[in-house]
PDB file of C-alpha atoms and ligand atoms in Angstrom:
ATOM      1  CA  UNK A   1    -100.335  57.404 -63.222  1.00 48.00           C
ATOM      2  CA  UNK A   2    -100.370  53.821 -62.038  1.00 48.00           C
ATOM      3  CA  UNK A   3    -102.545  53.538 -58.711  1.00 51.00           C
ATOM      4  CA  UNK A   4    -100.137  50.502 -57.115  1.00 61.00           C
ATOM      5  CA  UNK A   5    -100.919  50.036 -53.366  1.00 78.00           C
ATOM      6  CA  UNK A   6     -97.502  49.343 -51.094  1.00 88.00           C
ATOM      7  CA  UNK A   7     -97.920  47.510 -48.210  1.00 93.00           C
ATOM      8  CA  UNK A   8     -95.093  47.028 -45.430  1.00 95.00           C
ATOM      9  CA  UNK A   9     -93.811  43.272 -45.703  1.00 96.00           C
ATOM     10  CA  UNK A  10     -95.048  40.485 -43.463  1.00 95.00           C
ATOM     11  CA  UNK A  11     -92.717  39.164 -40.839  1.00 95.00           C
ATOM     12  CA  UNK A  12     -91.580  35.833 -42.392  1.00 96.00           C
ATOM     13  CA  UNK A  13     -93.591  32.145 -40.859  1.00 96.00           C
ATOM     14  CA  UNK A  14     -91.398  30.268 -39.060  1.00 96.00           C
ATOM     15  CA  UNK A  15     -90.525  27.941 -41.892  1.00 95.00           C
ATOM     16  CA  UNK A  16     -89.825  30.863 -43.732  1.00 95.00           C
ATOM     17  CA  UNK A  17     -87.632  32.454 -41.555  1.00 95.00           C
ATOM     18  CA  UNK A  18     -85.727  28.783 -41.314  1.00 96.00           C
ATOM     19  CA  UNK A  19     -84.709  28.894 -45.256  1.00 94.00           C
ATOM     20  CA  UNK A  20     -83.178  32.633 -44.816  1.00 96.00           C
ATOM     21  CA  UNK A  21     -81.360  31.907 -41.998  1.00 96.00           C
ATOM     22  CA  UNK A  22     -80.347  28.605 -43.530  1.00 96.00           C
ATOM     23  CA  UNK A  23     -79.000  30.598 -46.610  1.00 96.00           C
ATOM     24  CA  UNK A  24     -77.412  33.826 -44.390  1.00 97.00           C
ATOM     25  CA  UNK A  25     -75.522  31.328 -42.426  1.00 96.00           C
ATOM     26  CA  UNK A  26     -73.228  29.772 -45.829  1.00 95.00           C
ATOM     27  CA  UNK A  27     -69.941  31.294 -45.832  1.00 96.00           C
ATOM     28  CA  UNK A  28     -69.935  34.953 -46.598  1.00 96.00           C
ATOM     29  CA  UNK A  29     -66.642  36.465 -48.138  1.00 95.00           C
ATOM     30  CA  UNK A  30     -65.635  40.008 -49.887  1.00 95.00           C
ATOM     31  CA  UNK A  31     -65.068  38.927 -52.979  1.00 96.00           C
ATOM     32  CA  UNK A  32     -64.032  42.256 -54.532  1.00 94.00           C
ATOM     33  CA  UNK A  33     -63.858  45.902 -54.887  1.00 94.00           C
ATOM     34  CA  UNK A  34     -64.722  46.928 -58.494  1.00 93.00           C
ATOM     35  CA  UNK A  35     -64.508  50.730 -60.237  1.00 89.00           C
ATOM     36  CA  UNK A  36     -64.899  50.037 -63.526  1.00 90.00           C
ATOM     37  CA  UNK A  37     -67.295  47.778 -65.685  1.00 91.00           C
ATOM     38  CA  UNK A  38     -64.348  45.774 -66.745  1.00 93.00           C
ATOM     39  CA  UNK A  39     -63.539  44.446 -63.117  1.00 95.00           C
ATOM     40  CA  UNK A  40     -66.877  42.768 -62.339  1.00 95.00           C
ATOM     41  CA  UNK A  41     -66.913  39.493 -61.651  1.00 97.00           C
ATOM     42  CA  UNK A  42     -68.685  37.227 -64.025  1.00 96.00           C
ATOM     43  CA  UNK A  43     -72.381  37.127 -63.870  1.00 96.00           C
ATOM     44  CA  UNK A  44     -72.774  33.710 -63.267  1.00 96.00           C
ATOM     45  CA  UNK A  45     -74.848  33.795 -60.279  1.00 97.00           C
ATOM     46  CA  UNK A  46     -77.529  35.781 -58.731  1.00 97.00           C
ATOM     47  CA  UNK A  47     -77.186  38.750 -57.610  1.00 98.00           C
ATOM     48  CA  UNK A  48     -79.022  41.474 -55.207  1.00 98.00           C
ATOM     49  CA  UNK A  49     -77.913  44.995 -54.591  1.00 98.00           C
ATOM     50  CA  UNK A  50     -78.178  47.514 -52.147  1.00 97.00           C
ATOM     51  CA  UNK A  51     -78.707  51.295 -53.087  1.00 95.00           C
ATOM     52  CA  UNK A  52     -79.191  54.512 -51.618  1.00 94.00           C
ATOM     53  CA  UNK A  53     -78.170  57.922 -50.146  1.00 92.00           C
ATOM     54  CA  UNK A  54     -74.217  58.502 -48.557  1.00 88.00           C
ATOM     55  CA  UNK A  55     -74.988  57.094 -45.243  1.00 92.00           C
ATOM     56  CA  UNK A  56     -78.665  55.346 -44.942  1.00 96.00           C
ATOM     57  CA  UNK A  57     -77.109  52.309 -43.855  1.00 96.00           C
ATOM     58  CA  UNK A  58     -76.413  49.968 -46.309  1.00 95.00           C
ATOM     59  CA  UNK A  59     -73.335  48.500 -45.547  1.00 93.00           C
ATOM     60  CA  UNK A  60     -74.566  48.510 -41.992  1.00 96.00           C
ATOM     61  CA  UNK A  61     -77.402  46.385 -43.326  1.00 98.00           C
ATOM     62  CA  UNK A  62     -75.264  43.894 -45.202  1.00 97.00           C
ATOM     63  CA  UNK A  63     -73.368  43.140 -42.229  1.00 97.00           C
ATOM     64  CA  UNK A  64     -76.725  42.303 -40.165  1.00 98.00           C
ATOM     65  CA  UNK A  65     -77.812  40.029 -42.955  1.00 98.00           C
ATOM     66  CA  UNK A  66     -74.782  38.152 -43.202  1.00 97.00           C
ATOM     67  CA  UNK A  67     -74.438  38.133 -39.140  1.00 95.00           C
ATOM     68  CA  UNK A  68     -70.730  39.155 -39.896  1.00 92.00           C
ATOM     69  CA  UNK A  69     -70.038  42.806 -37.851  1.00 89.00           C
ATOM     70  CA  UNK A  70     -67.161  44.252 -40.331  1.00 91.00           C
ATOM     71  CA  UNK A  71     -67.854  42.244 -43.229  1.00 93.00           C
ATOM     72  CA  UNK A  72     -68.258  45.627 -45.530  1.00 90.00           C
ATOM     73  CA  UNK A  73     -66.933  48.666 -44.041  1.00 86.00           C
ATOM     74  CA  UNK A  74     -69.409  51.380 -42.223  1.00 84.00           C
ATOM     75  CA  UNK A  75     -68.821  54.787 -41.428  1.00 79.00           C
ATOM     76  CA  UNK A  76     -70.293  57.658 -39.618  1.00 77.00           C
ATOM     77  CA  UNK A  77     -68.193  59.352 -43.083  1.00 73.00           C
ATOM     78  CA  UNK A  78     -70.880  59.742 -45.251  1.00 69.00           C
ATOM     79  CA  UNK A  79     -68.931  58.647 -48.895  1.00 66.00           C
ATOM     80  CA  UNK A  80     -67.212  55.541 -46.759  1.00 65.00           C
ATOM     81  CA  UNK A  81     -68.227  53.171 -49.494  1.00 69.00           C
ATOM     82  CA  UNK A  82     -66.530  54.030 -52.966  1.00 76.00           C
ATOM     83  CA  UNK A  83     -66.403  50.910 -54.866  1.00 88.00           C
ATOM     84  CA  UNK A  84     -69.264  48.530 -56.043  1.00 93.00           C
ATOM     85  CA  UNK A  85     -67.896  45.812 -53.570  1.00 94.00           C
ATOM     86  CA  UNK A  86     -69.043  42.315 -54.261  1.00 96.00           C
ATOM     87  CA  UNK A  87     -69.517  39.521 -51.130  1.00 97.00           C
ATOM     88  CA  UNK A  88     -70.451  36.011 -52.565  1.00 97.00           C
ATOM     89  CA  UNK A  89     -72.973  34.223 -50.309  1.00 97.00           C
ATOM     90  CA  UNK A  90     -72.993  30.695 -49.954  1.00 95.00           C
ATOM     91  CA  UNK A  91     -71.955  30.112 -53.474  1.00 93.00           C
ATOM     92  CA  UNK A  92     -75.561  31.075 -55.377  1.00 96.00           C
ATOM     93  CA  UNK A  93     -75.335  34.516 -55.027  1.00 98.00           C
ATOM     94  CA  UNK A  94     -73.436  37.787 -54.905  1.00 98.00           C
ATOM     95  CA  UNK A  95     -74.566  40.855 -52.802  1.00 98.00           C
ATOM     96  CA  UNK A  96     -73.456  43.998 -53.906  1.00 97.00           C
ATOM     97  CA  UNK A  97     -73.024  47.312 -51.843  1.00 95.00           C
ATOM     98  CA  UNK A  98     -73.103  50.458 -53.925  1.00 91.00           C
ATOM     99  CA  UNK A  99     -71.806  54.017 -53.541  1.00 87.00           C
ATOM    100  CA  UNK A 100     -74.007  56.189 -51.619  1.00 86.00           C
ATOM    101  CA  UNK A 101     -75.333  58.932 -53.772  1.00 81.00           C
ATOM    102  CA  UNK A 102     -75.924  62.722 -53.267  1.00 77.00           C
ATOM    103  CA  UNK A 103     -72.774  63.156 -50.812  1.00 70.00           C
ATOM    104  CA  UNK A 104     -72.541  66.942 -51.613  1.00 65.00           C
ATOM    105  CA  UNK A 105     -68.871  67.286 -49.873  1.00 71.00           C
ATOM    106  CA  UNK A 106     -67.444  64.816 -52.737  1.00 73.00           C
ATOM    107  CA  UNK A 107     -65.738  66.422 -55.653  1.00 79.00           C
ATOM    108  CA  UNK A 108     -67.624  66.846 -59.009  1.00 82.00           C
ATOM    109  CA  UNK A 109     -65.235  64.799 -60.957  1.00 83.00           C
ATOM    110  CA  UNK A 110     -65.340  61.771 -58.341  1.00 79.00           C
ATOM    111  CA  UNK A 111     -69.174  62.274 -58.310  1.00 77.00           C
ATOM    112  CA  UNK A 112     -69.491  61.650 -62.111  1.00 83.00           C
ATOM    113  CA  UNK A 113     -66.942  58.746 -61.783  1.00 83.00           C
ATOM    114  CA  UNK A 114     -69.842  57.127 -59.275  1.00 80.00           C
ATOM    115  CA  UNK A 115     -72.634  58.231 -60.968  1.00 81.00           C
ATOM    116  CA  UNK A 116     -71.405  57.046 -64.668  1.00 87.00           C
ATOM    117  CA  UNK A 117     -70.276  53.380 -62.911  1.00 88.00           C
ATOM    118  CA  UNK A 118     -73.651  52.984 -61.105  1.00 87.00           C
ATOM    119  CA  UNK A 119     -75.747  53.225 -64.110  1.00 88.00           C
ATOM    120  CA  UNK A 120     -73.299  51.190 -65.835  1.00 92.00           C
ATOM    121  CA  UNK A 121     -74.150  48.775 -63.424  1.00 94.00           C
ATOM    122  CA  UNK A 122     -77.612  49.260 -63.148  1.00 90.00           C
ATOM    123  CA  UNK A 123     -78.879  48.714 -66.331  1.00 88.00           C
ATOM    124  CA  UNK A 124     -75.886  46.405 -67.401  1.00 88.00           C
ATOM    125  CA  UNK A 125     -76.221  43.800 -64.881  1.00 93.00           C
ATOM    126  CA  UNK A 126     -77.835  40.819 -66.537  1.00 91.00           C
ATOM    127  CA  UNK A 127     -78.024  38.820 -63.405  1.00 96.00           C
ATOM    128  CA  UNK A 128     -79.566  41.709 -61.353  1.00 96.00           C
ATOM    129  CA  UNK A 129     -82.405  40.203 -59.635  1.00 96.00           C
ATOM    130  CA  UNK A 130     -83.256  42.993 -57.372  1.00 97.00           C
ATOM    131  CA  UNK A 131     -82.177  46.439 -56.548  1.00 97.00           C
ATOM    132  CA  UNK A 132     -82.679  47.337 -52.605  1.00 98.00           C
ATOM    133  CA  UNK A 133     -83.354  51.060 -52.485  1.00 98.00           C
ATOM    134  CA  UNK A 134     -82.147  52.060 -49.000  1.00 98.00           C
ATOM    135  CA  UNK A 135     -84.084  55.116 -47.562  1.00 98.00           C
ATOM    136  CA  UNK A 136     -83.299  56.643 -44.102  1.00 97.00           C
ATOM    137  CA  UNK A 137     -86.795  56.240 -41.984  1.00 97.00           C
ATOM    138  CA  UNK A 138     -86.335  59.558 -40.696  1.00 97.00           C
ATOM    139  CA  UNK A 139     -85.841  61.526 -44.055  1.00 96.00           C
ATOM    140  CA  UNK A 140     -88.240  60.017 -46.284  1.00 97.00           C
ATOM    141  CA  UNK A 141     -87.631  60.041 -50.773  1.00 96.00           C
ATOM    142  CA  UNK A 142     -85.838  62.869 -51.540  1.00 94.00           C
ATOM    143  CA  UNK A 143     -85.018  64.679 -54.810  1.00 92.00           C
ATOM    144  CA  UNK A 144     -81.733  62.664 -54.845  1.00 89.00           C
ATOM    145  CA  UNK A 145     -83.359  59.340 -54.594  1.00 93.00           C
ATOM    146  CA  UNK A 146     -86.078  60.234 -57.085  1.00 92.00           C
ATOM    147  CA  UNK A 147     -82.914  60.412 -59.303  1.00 86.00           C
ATOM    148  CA  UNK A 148     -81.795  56.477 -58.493  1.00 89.00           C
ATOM    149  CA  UNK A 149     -85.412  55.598 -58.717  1.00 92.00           C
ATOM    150  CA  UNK A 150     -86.008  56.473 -62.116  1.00 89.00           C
ATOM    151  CA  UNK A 151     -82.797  54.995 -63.751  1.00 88.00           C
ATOM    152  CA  UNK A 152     -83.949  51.831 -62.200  1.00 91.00           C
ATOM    153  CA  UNK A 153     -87.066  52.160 -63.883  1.00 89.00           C
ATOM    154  CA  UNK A 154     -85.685  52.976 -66.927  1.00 88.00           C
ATOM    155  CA  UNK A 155     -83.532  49.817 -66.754  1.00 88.00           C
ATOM    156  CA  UNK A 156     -86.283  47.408 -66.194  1.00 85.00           C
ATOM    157  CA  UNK A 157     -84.682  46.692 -62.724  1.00 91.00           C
ATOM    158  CA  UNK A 158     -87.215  45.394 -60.159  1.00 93.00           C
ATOM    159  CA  UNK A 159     -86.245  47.485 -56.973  1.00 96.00           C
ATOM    160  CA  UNK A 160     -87.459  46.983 -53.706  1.00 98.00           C
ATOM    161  CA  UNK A 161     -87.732  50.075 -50.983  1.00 98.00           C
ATOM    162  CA  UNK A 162     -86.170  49.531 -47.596  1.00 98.00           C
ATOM    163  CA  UNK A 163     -86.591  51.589 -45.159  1.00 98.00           C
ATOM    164  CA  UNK A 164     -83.539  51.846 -42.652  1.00 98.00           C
ATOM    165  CA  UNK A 165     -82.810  53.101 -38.989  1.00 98.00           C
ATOM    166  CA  UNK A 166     -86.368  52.681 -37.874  1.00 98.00           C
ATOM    167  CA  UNK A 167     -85.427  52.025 -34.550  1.00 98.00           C
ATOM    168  CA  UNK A 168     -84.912  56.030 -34.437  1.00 98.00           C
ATOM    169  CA  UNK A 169     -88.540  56.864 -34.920  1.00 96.00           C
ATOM    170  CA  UNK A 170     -91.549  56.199 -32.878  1.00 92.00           C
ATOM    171  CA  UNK A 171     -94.695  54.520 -34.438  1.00 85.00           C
ATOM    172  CA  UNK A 172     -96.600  57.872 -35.302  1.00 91.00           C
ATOM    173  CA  UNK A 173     -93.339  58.596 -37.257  1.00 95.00           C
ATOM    174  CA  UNK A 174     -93.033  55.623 -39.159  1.00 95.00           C
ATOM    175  CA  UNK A 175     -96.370  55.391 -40.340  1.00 94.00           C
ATOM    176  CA  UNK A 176     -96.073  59.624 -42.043  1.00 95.00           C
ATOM    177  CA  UNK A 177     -92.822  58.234 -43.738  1.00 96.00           C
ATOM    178  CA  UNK A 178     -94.588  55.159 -45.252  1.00 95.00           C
ATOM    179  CA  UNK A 179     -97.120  56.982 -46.557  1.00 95.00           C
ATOM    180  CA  UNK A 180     -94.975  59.974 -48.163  1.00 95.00           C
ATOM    181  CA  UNK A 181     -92.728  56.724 -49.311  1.00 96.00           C
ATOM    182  CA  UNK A 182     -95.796  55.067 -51.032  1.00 95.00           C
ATOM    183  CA  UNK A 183     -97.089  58.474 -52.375  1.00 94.00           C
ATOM    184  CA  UNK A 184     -93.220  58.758 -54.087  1.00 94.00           C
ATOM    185  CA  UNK A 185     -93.423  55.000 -55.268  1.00 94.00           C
ATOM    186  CA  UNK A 186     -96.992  55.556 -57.589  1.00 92.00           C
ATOM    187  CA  UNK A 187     -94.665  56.917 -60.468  1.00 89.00           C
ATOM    188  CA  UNK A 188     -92.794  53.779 -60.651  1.00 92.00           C
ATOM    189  CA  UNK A 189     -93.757  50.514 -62.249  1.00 90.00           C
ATOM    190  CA  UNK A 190     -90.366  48.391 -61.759  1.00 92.00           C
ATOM    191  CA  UNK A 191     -90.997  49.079 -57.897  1.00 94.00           C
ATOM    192  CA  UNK A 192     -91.937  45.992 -55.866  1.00 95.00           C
ATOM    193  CA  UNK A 193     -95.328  46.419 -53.780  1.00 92.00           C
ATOM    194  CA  UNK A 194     -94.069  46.157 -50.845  1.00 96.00           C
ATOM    195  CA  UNK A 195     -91.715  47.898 -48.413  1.00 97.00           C
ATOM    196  CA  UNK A 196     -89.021  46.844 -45.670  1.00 98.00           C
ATOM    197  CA  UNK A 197     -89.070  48.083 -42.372  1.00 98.00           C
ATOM    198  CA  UNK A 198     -85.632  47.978 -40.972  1.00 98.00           C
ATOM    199  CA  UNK A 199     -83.497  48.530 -38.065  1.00 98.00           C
ATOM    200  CA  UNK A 200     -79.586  47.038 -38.490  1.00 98.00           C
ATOM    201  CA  UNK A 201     -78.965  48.190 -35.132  1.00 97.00           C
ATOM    202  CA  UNK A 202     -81.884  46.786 -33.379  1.00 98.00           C
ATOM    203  CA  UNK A 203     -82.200  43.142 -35.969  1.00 97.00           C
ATOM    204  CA  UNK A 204     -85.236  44.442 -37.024  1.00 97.00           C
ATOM    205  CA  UNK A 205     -86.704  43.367 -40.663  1.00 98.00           C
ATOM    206  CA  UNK A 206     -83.809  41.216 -40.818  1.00 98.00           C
ATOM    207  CA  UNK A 207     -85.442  37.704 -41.248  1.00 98.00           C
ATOM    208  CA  UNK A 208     -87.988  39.476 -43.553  1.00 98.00           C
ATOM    209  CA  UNK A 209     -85.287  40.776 -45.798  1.00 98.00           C
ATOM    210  CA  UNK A 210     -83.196  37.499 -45.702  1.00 98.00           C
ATOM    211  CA  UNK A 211     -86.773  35.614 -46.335  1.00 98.00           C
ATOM    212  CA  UNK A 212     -86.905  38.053 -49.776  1.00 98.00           C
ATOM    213  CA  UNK A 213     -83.386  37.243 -50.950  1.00 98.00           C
ATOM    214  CA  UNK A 214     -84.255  33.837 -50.468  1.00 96.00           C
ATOM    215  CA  UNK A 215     -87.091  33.248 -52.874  1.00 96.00           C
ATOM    216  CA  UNK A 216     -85.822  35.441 -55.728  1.00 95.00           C
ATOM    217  CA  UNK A 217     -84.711  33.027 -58.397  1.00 87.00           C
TER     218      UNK A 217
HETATM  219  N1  GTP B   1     -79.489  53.954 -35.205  1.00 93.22           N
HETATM  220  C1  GTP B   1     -79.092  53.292 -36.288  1.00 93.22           C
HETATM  221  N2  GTP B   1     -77.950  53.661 -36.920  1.00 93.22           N
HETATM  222  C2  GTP B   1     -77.581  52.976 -38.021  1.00 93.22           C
HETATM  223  C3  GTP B   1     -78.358  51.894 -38.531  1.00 93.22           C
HETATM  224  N3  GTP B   1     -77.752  51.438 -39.648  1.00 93.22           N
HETATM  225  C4  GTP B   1     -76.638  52.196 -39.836  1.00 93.22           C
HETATM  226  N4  GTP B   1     -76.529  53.127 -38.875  1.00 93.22           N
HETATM  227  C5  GTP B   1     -75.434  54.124 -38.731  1.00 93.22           C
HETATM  228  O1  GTP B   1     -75.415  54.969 -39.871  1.00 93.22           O
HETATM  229  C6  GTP B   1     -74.064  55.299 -40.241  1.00 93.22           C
HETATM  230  C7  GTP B   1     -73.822  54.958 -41.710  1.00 93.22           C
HETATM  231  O2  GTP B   1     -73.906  53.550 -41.889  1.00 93.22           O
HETATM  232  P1  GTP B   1     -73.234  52.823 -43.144  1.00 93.22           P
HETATM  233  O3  GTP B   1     -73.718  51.420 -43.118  1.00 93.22           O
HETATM  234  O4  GTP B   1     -71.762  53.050 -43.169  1.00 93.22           O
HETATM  235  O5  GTP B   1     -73.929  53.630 -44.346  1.00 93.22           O
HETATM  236  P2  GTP B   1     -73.685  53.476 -45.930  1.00 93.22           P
HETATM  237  O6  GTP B   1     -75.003  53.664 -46.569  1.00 93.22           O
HETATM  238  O7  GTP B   1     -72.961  52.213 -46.227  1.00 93.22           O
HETATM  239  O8  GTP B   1     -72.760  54.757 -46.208  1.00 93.22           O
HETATM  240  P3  GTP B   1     -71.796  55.044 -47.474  1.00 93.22           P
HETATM  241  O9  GTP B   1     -70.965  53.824 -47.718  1.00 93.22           O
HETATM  242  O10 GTP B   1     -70.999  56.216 -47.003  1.00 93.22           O
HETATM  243  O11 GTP B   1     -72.677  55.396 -48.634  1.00 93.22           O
HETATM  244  C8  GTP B   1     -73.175  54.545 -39.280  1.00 93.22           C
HETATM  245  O12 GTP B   1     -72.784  55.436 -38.248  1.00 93.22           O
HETATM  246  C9  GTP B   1     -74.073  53.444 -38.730  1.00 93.22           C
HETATM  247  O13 GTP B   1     -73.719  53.034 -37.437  1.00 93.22           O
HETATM  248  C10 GTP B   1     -79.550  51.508 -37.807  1.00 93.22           C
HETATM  249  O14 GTP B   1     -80.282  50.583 -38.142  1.00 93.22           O
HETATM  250  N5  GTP B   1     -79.862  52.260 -36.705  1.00 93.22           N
HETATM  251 MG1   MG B   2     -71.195  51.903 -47.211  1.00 93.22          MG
END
């Protein structure tokens, strides 16, 4: 077993935090809502994705990077988001917000639709720079994520694990769920060494996580 240390990201220097904002505030647009390999858009520029369970927040948390309140569509529905919807920022990149995963209440056959697409996409995607691996502060990595985690590993996908909704846990809290996140991480080479603490309600770890998108290349 690897013996990686995680750390929770810095906050971003003020110059830093200039260049993401610079690059969150180009034009943002929904470019498309794709179900099958076929219907993605070329891979011509780069491209970041956001993964994770039915309901941790990641359309939530494209719409507080982007500044834009109903860019993609959030729910309290768990299973809201069904297509791998594409936005194109500023013209150099795409962001890309998956299917949740593990929504029990879905049908089998739909499940197996979203799970056959997603590693499609996963380990198809040659412009995949990162993979954002949304996990709800208050839950922790569960079995279900474990699942996600290890196809991304197996693709050679660089993911990165941000943690969402943290304005719902006091400090005490937080610190337990980084620890039982970084204890989950050891397994897996392809994850980054560092984790995002994040509240879209709140702003928090939004500069940091615009900062990150920023200086992939
Ligand atoms: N308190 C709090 N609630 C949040 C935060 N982010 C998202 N939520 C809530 O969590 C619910 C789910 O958010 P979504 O962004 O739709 O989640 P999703 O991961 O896109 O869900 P699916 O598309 O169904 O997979 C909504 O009711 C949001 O308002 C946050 O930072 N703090
Ligand atoms: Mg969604």
């Amino acid at each position: 077993m690897t013996n990686f240390t995680f750390q929770v990201a810095e906050d971003p220097t003020p110059e830093e935090s200039e260049k993401g904002r610079v690059l969150f505030a180009g034009e943002t647009d929904f470019l498309k809502g794709v179900v099958a390999m076929d219907g993605m858009p070329p891979a011509d520029r780069l491209e970041v994705c956001f993964a994770g369970r039915s309901n941790v927040g990641k359309s939530s948390l494209i719409n507080a990077l982007t500044g834009r309140k109903s860019l993609a569509r959030t729910s309290n529905t768990p299973g809201r988001t069904q297509e791998i919807n594409f936005f194109t920022l500023a013209e150099s990149h795409y962001l890309v917000d998956l299917p949740g995963y593990g929504f029990a209440e879905a049908p089998v056959a739909i499940v197996q639709k979203w799970q056959r697409l997603l590693k499609a996409y996963l380990s198809g995607r040659q412009t995949l720079r990162r993979a954002f691996v949304l996990i709800d502060s208050r839950h922790g990595v569960k079995p279900v994520d474990e699942e996600i985690l290890s196809l991304l590993n197996k693709s050679a996908v660089t993911f990165q694990v941000v943690l969402t909704k943290t304005d719902k846990l006091k400090k005490g809290e937080l610190d337990k769920v980084i620890t039982q996140v970084s204890t989950a991480l050891q397994k897996h080479p392809a994850a980054f060494p560092e984790i995002v603490l994040t509240s879209s309600e709140k702003g928090i770890g939004i500069p940091t996580l615009r900062h990150i998108i920023g200086t992939l290349v």
